[in-house]
CSV table of C-alpha atoms in Angstrom, one decimal:
chain,number,residue,atom,x,y,z
A,155,MET,CA,25.1,-39.8,-12.9
A,156,THR,CA,23.5,-39.0,-9.5
A,157,SER,CA,20.3,-37.3,-8.4
A,158,ALA,CA,20.1,-33.8,-7.0
A,159,SER,CA,20.0,-35.0,-3.5
A,160,GLU,CA,23.1,-37.2,-4.0
A,161,SER,CA,25.2,-34.8,-6.1
A,162,PRO,CA,28.0,-33.0,-4.3
A,163,LEU,CA,27.2,-29.4,-4.0
A,164,PRO,CA,29.9,-26.7,-4.4
A,165,ALA,CA,31.4,-25.4,-1.2
A,166,ARG,CA,30.4,-21.7,-1.8
A,167,PRO,CA,28.5,-21.2,-5.1
A,168,ARG,CA,28.5,-17.6,-6.3
A,169,LEU,CA,26.4,-17.8,-9.4
A,170,ILE,CA,23.5,-20.0,-10.7
A,171,ALA,CA,23.2,-20.2,-14.5
A,172,THR,CA,19.9,-21.6,-15.7
A,173,ASP,CA,18.4,-22.3,-19.0
A,174,LEU,CA,14.7,-21.4,-19.4
A,175,ASP,CA,12.6,-23.6,-21.7
A,176,GLY,CA,12.4,-27.1,-20.5
A,177,THR,CA,14.5,-26.2,-17.4
A,178,LEU,CA,13.4,-23.3,-15.3
A,179,LEU,CA,10.0,-22.9,-17.0
A,180,ARG,CA,7.3,-25.5,-16.8
A,181,ASP,CA,5.9,-26.8,-20.1
A,182,ASP,CA,3.2,-24.2,-20.0
A,183,LYS,CA,5.9,-21.5,-20.0
A,184,THR,CA,5.2,-20.3,-16.5
A,185,VAL,CA,7.5,-19.9,-13.5
A,186,SER,CA,6.1,-21.8,-10.5
A,187,ASP,CA,5.6,-20.0,-7.2
A,188,ARG,CA,8.1,-22.5,-5.7
A,189,THR,CA,10.7,-21.5,-8.3
A,190,VAL,CA,10.1,-17.8,-7.8
A,191,ALA,CA,10.7,-18.2,-4.1
A,192,ALA,CA,13.8,-20.2,-4.7
A,193,LEU,CA,15.3,-17.6,-7.0
A,194,ALA,CA,14.6,-14.9,-4.5
A,195,ALA,CA,16.1,-16.9,-1.7
A,196,ALA,CA,19.3,-17.5,-3.8
A,197,GLU,CA,19.7,-13.8,-4.4
A,198,GLU,CA,19.1,-13.1,-0.6
A,199,ALA,CA,21.8,-15.6,0.2
A,200,GLY,CA,24.3,-13.7,-2.1
A,201,ILE,CA,24.2,-16.1,-5.0
A,202,GLU,CA,23.7,-14.3,-8.4
A,203,VAL,CA,21.2,-15.8,-10.8
A,204,PHE,CA,21.8,-15.6,-14.6
A,205,PHE,CA,19.2,-16.7,-17.1
A,206,VAL,CA,21.1,-18.2,-20.0
A,207,THR,CA,18.8,-19.0,-22.9
A,208,GLY,CA,18.4,-19.5,-26.6
A,209,ARG,CA,15.5,-17.1,-26.6
A,210,PRO,CA,15.9,-13.7,-28.2
A,211,ALA,CA,15.7,-10.7,-25.9
A,212,ARG,CA,12.2,-9.9,-27.1
A,213,TRP,CA,10.9,-13.2,-25.6
A,214,MET,CA,12.2,-12.5,-22.1
A,215,GLY,CA,9.0,-11.1,-20.6
A,216,VAL,CA,8.2,-14.4,-19.1
A,217,VAL,CA,11.0,-14.0,-16.6
A,218,SER,CA,11.9,-10.3,-16.6
A,219,ASP,CA,10.2,-9.8,-13.2
A,220,HIS,CA,12.4,-12.5,-11.6
A,221,VAL,CA,15.8,-11.0,-12.4
A,222,HIS,CA,16.9,-9.4,-9.1
A,223,ARG,CA,20.0,-7.3,-8.5
A,224,HIS,CA,22.0,-7.2,-11.7
A,225,GLY,CA,19.1,-7.6,-14.2
A,226,LEU,CA,21.3,-9.2,-16.8
A,227,ALA,CA,20.4,-12.1,-19.0
A,228,ILE,CA,22.4,-14.0,-21.7
A,229,CYS,CA,20.1,-14.5,-24.7
A,230,ALA,CA,20.3,-16.1,-28.2
A,231,ASN,CA,22.7,-18.8,-27.0
A,232,GLY,CA,25.3,-16.3,-25.9
A,233,ALA,CA,25.1,-13.8,-28.8
A,234,VAL,CA,23.7,-11.0,-26.7
A,235,VAL,CA,23.6,-9.9,-23.1
A,236,VAL,CA,20.7,-7.7,-22.2
A,237,ASP,CA,19.7,-5.6,-19.1
A,238,LEU,CA,16.1,-6.6,-18.3
A,239,HIS,CA,15.9,-3.9,-15.7
A,240,GLY,CA,16.7,-1.5,-18.5
A,241,GLY,CA,13.9,-2.7,-20.8
A,242,GLY,CA,16.0,-5.2,-22.7
A,243,GLU,CA,18.9,-2.8,-23.4
A,244,LEU,CA,21.7,-4.4,-25.2
A,245,VAL,CA,24.8,-4.7,-23.0
A,246,LYS,CA,27.0,-7.1,-25.0
A,247,LEU,CA,26.8,-8.3,-28.7
A,248,ARG,CA,28.7,-11.2,-30.2
A,249,GLY,CA,27.0,-11.1,-33.5
A,250,MET,CA,27.5,-13.0,-36.8
A,251,ASP,CA,29.2,-11.6,-39.8
A,252,ARG,CA,26.8,-11.4,-42.8
A,253,ALA,CA,29.3,-12.9,-45.2
A,254,VAL,CA,29.9,-15.9,-43.0
A,255,ALA,CA,26.1,-16.3,-42.6
A,256,LEU,CA,25.8,-16.4,-46.4
A,257,ASP,CA,28.5,-19.0,-46.6
A,258,VAL,CA,26.5,-21.1,-44.1
A,259,VAL,CA,23.3,-20.7,-46.1
A,260,ARG,CA,25.1,-21.9,-49.2
A,261,ALA,CA,26.7,-24.8,-47.5
A,262,LEU,CA,23.4,-26.1,-45.9
A,263,ARG,CA,21.4,-25.6,-49.1
A,264,ASP,CA,23.9,-27.9,-50.8
A,265,ALA,CA,24.1,-30.5,-48.0
A,266,ALA,CA,20.4,-30.5,-47.1
A,267,PRO,CA,18.1,-29.4,-49.9
A,268,GLY,CA,14.8,-28.1,-48.6
A,269,THR,CA,16.4,-26.2,-45.7
A,270,SER,CA,14.7,-22.8,-45.0
A,271,PHE,CA,16.3,-20.0,-43.1
A,272,ALA,CA,15.5,-17.1,-40.7
A,273,VAL,CA,17.7,-14.3,-39.6
A,274,GLU,CA,17.6,-13.0,-36.0
A,275,LYS,CA,18.8,-9.4,-35.8
A,276,THR,CA,19.1,-7.1,-32.9
A,277,THR,CA,15.8,-5.3,-33.6
A,278,SER,CA,14.0,-7.6,-36.1
A,279,PHE,CA,13.3,-11.2,-37.1
A,280,ASP,CA,13.2,-11.9,-40.9
A,281,TYR,CA,12.6,-15.2,-42.6
A,282,GLU,CA,12.1,-17.0,-45.9
A,283,PRO,CA,8.7,-17.8,-47.3
A,284,ARG,CA,9.0,-21.5,-46.5
A,285,TYR,CA,10.4,-21.0,-43.0
A,286,PRO,CA,7.8,-21.9,-40.3
A,287,PRO,CA,7.8,-19.0,-37.8
A,288,PHE,CA,6.8,-19.7,-34.3
A,289,GLN,CA,4.7,-16.6,-34.1
A,290,ASP,CA,3.5,-13.9,-36.6
A,291,ASP,CA,5.6,-10.8,-36.8
A,292,PRO,CA,4.0,-8.1,-38.9
A,293,GLY,CA,7.2,-6.2,-39.0
A,294,ALA,CA,9.3,-9.1,-40.5
A,295,ASN,CA,10.9,-9.0,-43.9
A,296,VAL,CA,10.1,-12.1,-45.9
A,297,ALA,CA,12.5,-13.0,-48.6
A,298,ALA,CA,15.3,-15.4,-49.6
A,299,ALA,CA,18.1,-15.6,-47.0
A,300,GLU,CA,20.6,-14.4,-49.6
A,301,LYS,CA,18.6,-11.2,-50.0
A,302,LEU,CA,18.1,-10.8,-46.2
A,303,LEU,CA,21.8,-11.1,-45.6
A,304,GLN,CA,23.2,-9.1,-48.5
A,305,GLU,CA,24.8,-5.7,-48.1
A,306,GLY,CA,22.1,-3.1,-48.7
A,307,GLY,CA,19.3,-5.7,-48.2
A,308,PRO,CA,16.4,-5.3,-45.7
A,309,GLY,CA,17.6,-4.2,-42.3
A,310,ASP,CA,21.2,-3.7,-43.6
A,311,GLY,CA,22.2,-1.6,-40.6
A,312,ASP,CA,20.8,-4.1,-38.0
A,313,PRO,CA,23.5,-6.5,-36.8
A,314,VAL,CA,22.9,-10.2,-37.2
A,315,VAL,CA,22.5,-12.1,-33.9
A,316,LYS,CA,22.1,-15.6,-35.3
A,317,LEU,CA,20.8,-17.6,-38.2
A,318,LEU,CA,18.2,-20.3,-37.9
A,319,ALA,CA,17.9,-23.3,-40.3
A,320,HIS,CA,14.9,-25.6,-40.5
A,321,HIS,CA,14.5,-28.9,-42.4
A,322,PRO,CA,11.1,-30.5,-42.9
A,323,THR,CA,12.2,-34.2,-42.9
A,324,LEU,CA,15.6,-34.7,-41.3
A,325,THR,CA,15.8,-35.7,-37.7
A,326,PRO,CA,16.9,-33.0,-35.2
A,327,ASP,CA,20.1,-34.7,-34.2
A,328,GLY,CA,20.8,-35.9,-37.7
A,329,PHE,CA,20.5,-32.4,-39.1
A,330,LEU,CA,22.7,-31.0,-36.3
A,331,THR,CA,25.4,-33.6,-37.1
A,332,LEU,CA,25.2,-32.9,-40.8
A,333,ALA,CA,25.5,-29.1,-40.3
A,334,ARG,CA,28.5,-29.4,-38.0
A,335,THR,CA,30.2,-31.8,-40.4
A,336,THR,CA,29.5,-29.5,-43.4
A,337,ALA,CA,30.0,-26.0,-42.0
A,338,GLY,CA,31.4,-26.4,-38.4
A,339,HIS,CA,34.5,-24.5,-39.5
A,340,LEU,CA,32.4,-21.5,-40.3
A,341,ALA,CA,30.1,-21.1,-37.3
A,342,SER,CA,28.7,-22.7,-34.1
A,343,PHE,CA,25.7,-25.0,-34.5
A,344,THR,CA,23.3,-26.2,-31.9
A,345,ARG,CA,19.7,-26.9,-31.3
A,346,SER,CA,17.0,-26.6,-28.6
A,347,SER,CA,13.8,-27.5,-30.4
A,348,SER,CA,12.1,-30.9,-30.7
A,349,THR,CA,12.0,-30.3,-34.5
A,350,ALA,CA,14.9,-30.1,-37.0
A,351,LEU,CA,15.6,-26.4,-36.2
A,352,LEU,CA,19.2,-25.4,-35.9
A,353,GLU,CA,20.5,-22.3,-34.2
A,354,VAL,CA,23.7,-20.9,-35.8
A,355,SER,CA,26.0,-18.4,-34.1
A,356,GLY,CA,29.3,-16.9,-34.8
A,357,LEU,CA,32.3,-19.3,-34.5
A,358,GLY,CA,33.0,-19.8,-30.8
A,359,VAL,CA,29.8,-18.1,-29.6
A,360,SER,CA,27.9,-20.2,-27.1
A,361,LYS,CA,26.1,-20.0,-23.8
A,362,ALA,CA,29.3,-21.3,-22.2
A,363,SER,CA,31.7,-18.8,-23.7
A,364,THR,CA,29.5,-15.8,-23.0
A,365,LEU,CA,28.8,-17.0,-19.4
A,366,ALA,CA,32.6,-17.4,-18.9
A,367,LEU,CA,33.1,-13.8,-20.1
A,368,CYS,CA,30.4,-12.5,-17.7
A,369,CYS,CA,31.9,-14.5,-14.8
A,370,ALA,CA,35.4,-13.3,-15.5
A,371,GLU,CA,34.2,-9.7,-15.3
A,372,ARG,CA,32.9,-10.5,-11.8
A,373,GLY,CA,35.9,-12.5,-10.7
A,374,ILE,CA,33.9,-15.7,-10.6
A,375,SER,CA,35.5,-19.0,-11.5
A,376,SER,CA,33.8,-21.9,-13.1
A,377,ASP,CA,34.1,-23.9,-9.9
A,378,GLU,CA,31.8,-21.3,-8.3
A,379,VAL,CA,29.0,-21.8,-10.9
A,380,VAL,CA,26.1,-24.1,-10.7
A,381,ALA,CA,24.3,-24.6,-14.1
A,382,PHE,CA,21.1,-26.2,-15.3
A,383,GLY,CA,19.9,-27.3,-18.7
A,384,ASP,CA,18.0,-29.8,-20.8
A,385,MET,CA,18.9,-29.5,-24.5
A,386,PRO,CA,22.0,-29.7,-26.7
A,387,ASN,CA,22.5,-25.9,-26.6
A,388,ASP,CA,23.2,-26.3,-22.9
A,389,VAL,CA,25.9,-29.0,-23.2
A,390,GLU,CA,29.0,-26.6,-23.3
A,391,MET,CA,27.7,-24.6,-20.4
A,392,LEU,CA,27.1,-27.7,-18.2
A,393,ALA,CA,30.5,-29.0,-19.1
A,394,TRP,CA,32.1,-25.7,-18.2
A,395,ALA,CA,30.4,-25.1,-14.9
A,396,GLY,CA,32.0,-26.6,-11.8
A,397,THR,CA,28.6,-28.2,-10.8
A,398,SER,CA,25.9,-28.8,-13.3
A,399,TYR,CA,22.5,-30.5,-13.4
A,400,ALA,CA,20.6,-32.2,-16.3
A,401,MET,CA,16.9,-32.0,-15.9
A,402,GLY,CA,14.9,-35.2,-15.5
A,403,ASN,CA,13.5,-34.4,-19.0
A,404,ALA,CA,17.0,-33.8,-20.6
A,405,HIS,CA,18.4,-34.9,-23.9
A,406,PRO,CA,20.9,-37.8,-23.5
A,407,ASP,CA,23.9,-35.6,-24.5
A,408,VAL,CA,23.0,-33.2,-21.7
A,409,ILE,CA,22.8,-36.0,-19.2
A,410,ALA,CA,26.3,-37.1,-20.3
A,411,ALA,CA,27.7,-33.6,-19.9
A,412,ALA,CA,26.3,-32.7,-16.5
A,413,SER,CA,27.8,-33.7,-13.2
A,414,GLY,CA,24.4,-34.3,-11.6
A,415,ARG,CA,20.8,-34.7,-12.3
A,416,THR,CA,17.6,-33.2,-10.9
A,417,VAL,CA,14.0,-33.9,-11.4
A,418,ALA,CA,12.1,-32.6,-14.5
A,419,ASN,CA,11.1,-29.0,-15.2
A,420,ASN,CA,7.4,-29.7,-14.4
A,421,GLU,CA,8.6,-30.9,-11.0
A,422,ASP,CA,10.6,-27.7,-10.3
A,423,GLY,CA,13.9,-29.4,-10.6
A,424,VAL,CA,15.9,-26.1,-10.5
A,425,ALA,CA,14.1,-25.0,-7.3
A,426,VAL,CA,14.9,-28.4,-5.7
A,427,VAL,CA,18.6,-27.8,-6.0
A,428,ILE,CA,18.5,-24.1,-5.1
A,429,GLU,CA,16.6,-24.9,-2.0
A,430,GLN,CA,19.4,-27.3,-1.0
A,431,LEU,CA,22.1,-24.7,-1.8
A,432,VAL,CA,20.3,-22.0,0.2
A,433,ALA,CA,19.7,-24.3,3.2
A,434,ARG,CA,23.3,-25.2,3.4
A,435,ALA,CA,24.4,-21.6,3.1
A,436,ARG,CA,22.1,-20.6,6.0
A,437,ALA,CA,23.4,-23.5,8.1
A,438,GLU,CA,27.0,-22.4,7.5
A,439,SER,CA,26.1,-18.8,8.4
A,440,GLU,CA,24.4,-19.9,11.6
A,441,ARG,CA,27.5,-21.9,12.5
A,442,GLY,CA,29.5,-18.7,12.1
């Protein structure tokens, strides 16, 4: 593993794909002035920038002003693509079948008693009484997951984006391994929290697979993509991209998957690499 300055940069990158929390954002959830300038410089150099995050679309306000030409962002670990220029309009949905989500709930209840669940939908976020929500949502339905997911239940007509599962005592990586062993044939499991909170998507849905779809629509190959991430939900994306960087604060699995490493999010590690990319692009342009 090499540092940002030592890592080979792609000849002509066409797209930058970056995670947000722990990657582009500082720990206080802000985008630094240096990073804002780097993102703008990349777009001016003709390099598209995609935000690829586990966040739901409703939590994208923190970066909505920094999406430039296309306005698109991949959210919920690849389950949705939204147009931030269009006020978060849904462009692509790769949702989760309710019956499959119920099977996952049953499997995890058996394998890890004490697990509580939340259901992320396209227009709402519902959860069980024991689930620890990150922020209050006065419009949420609070009930057992089986009721939240049943046909005719609360928000029946609202497609399921992903399922979340929290365990109060298991370690984060231990819970992830257990879930993949128990129900990996049913759905895709990953995590991005420092707690034992799993994010469950439809089988085959990930940041990588949705990014690949978006790139194919634009005629962009994986070799032309530079990706950044810090947590297990970034691993597939970093492995897929032709050039990828683990943040200085990254999980060990992320470091192993990436082709390079940059400094931590609080040190503007994404901006450090983008500045190098843009500087080289300008130098090549000046050479004609």
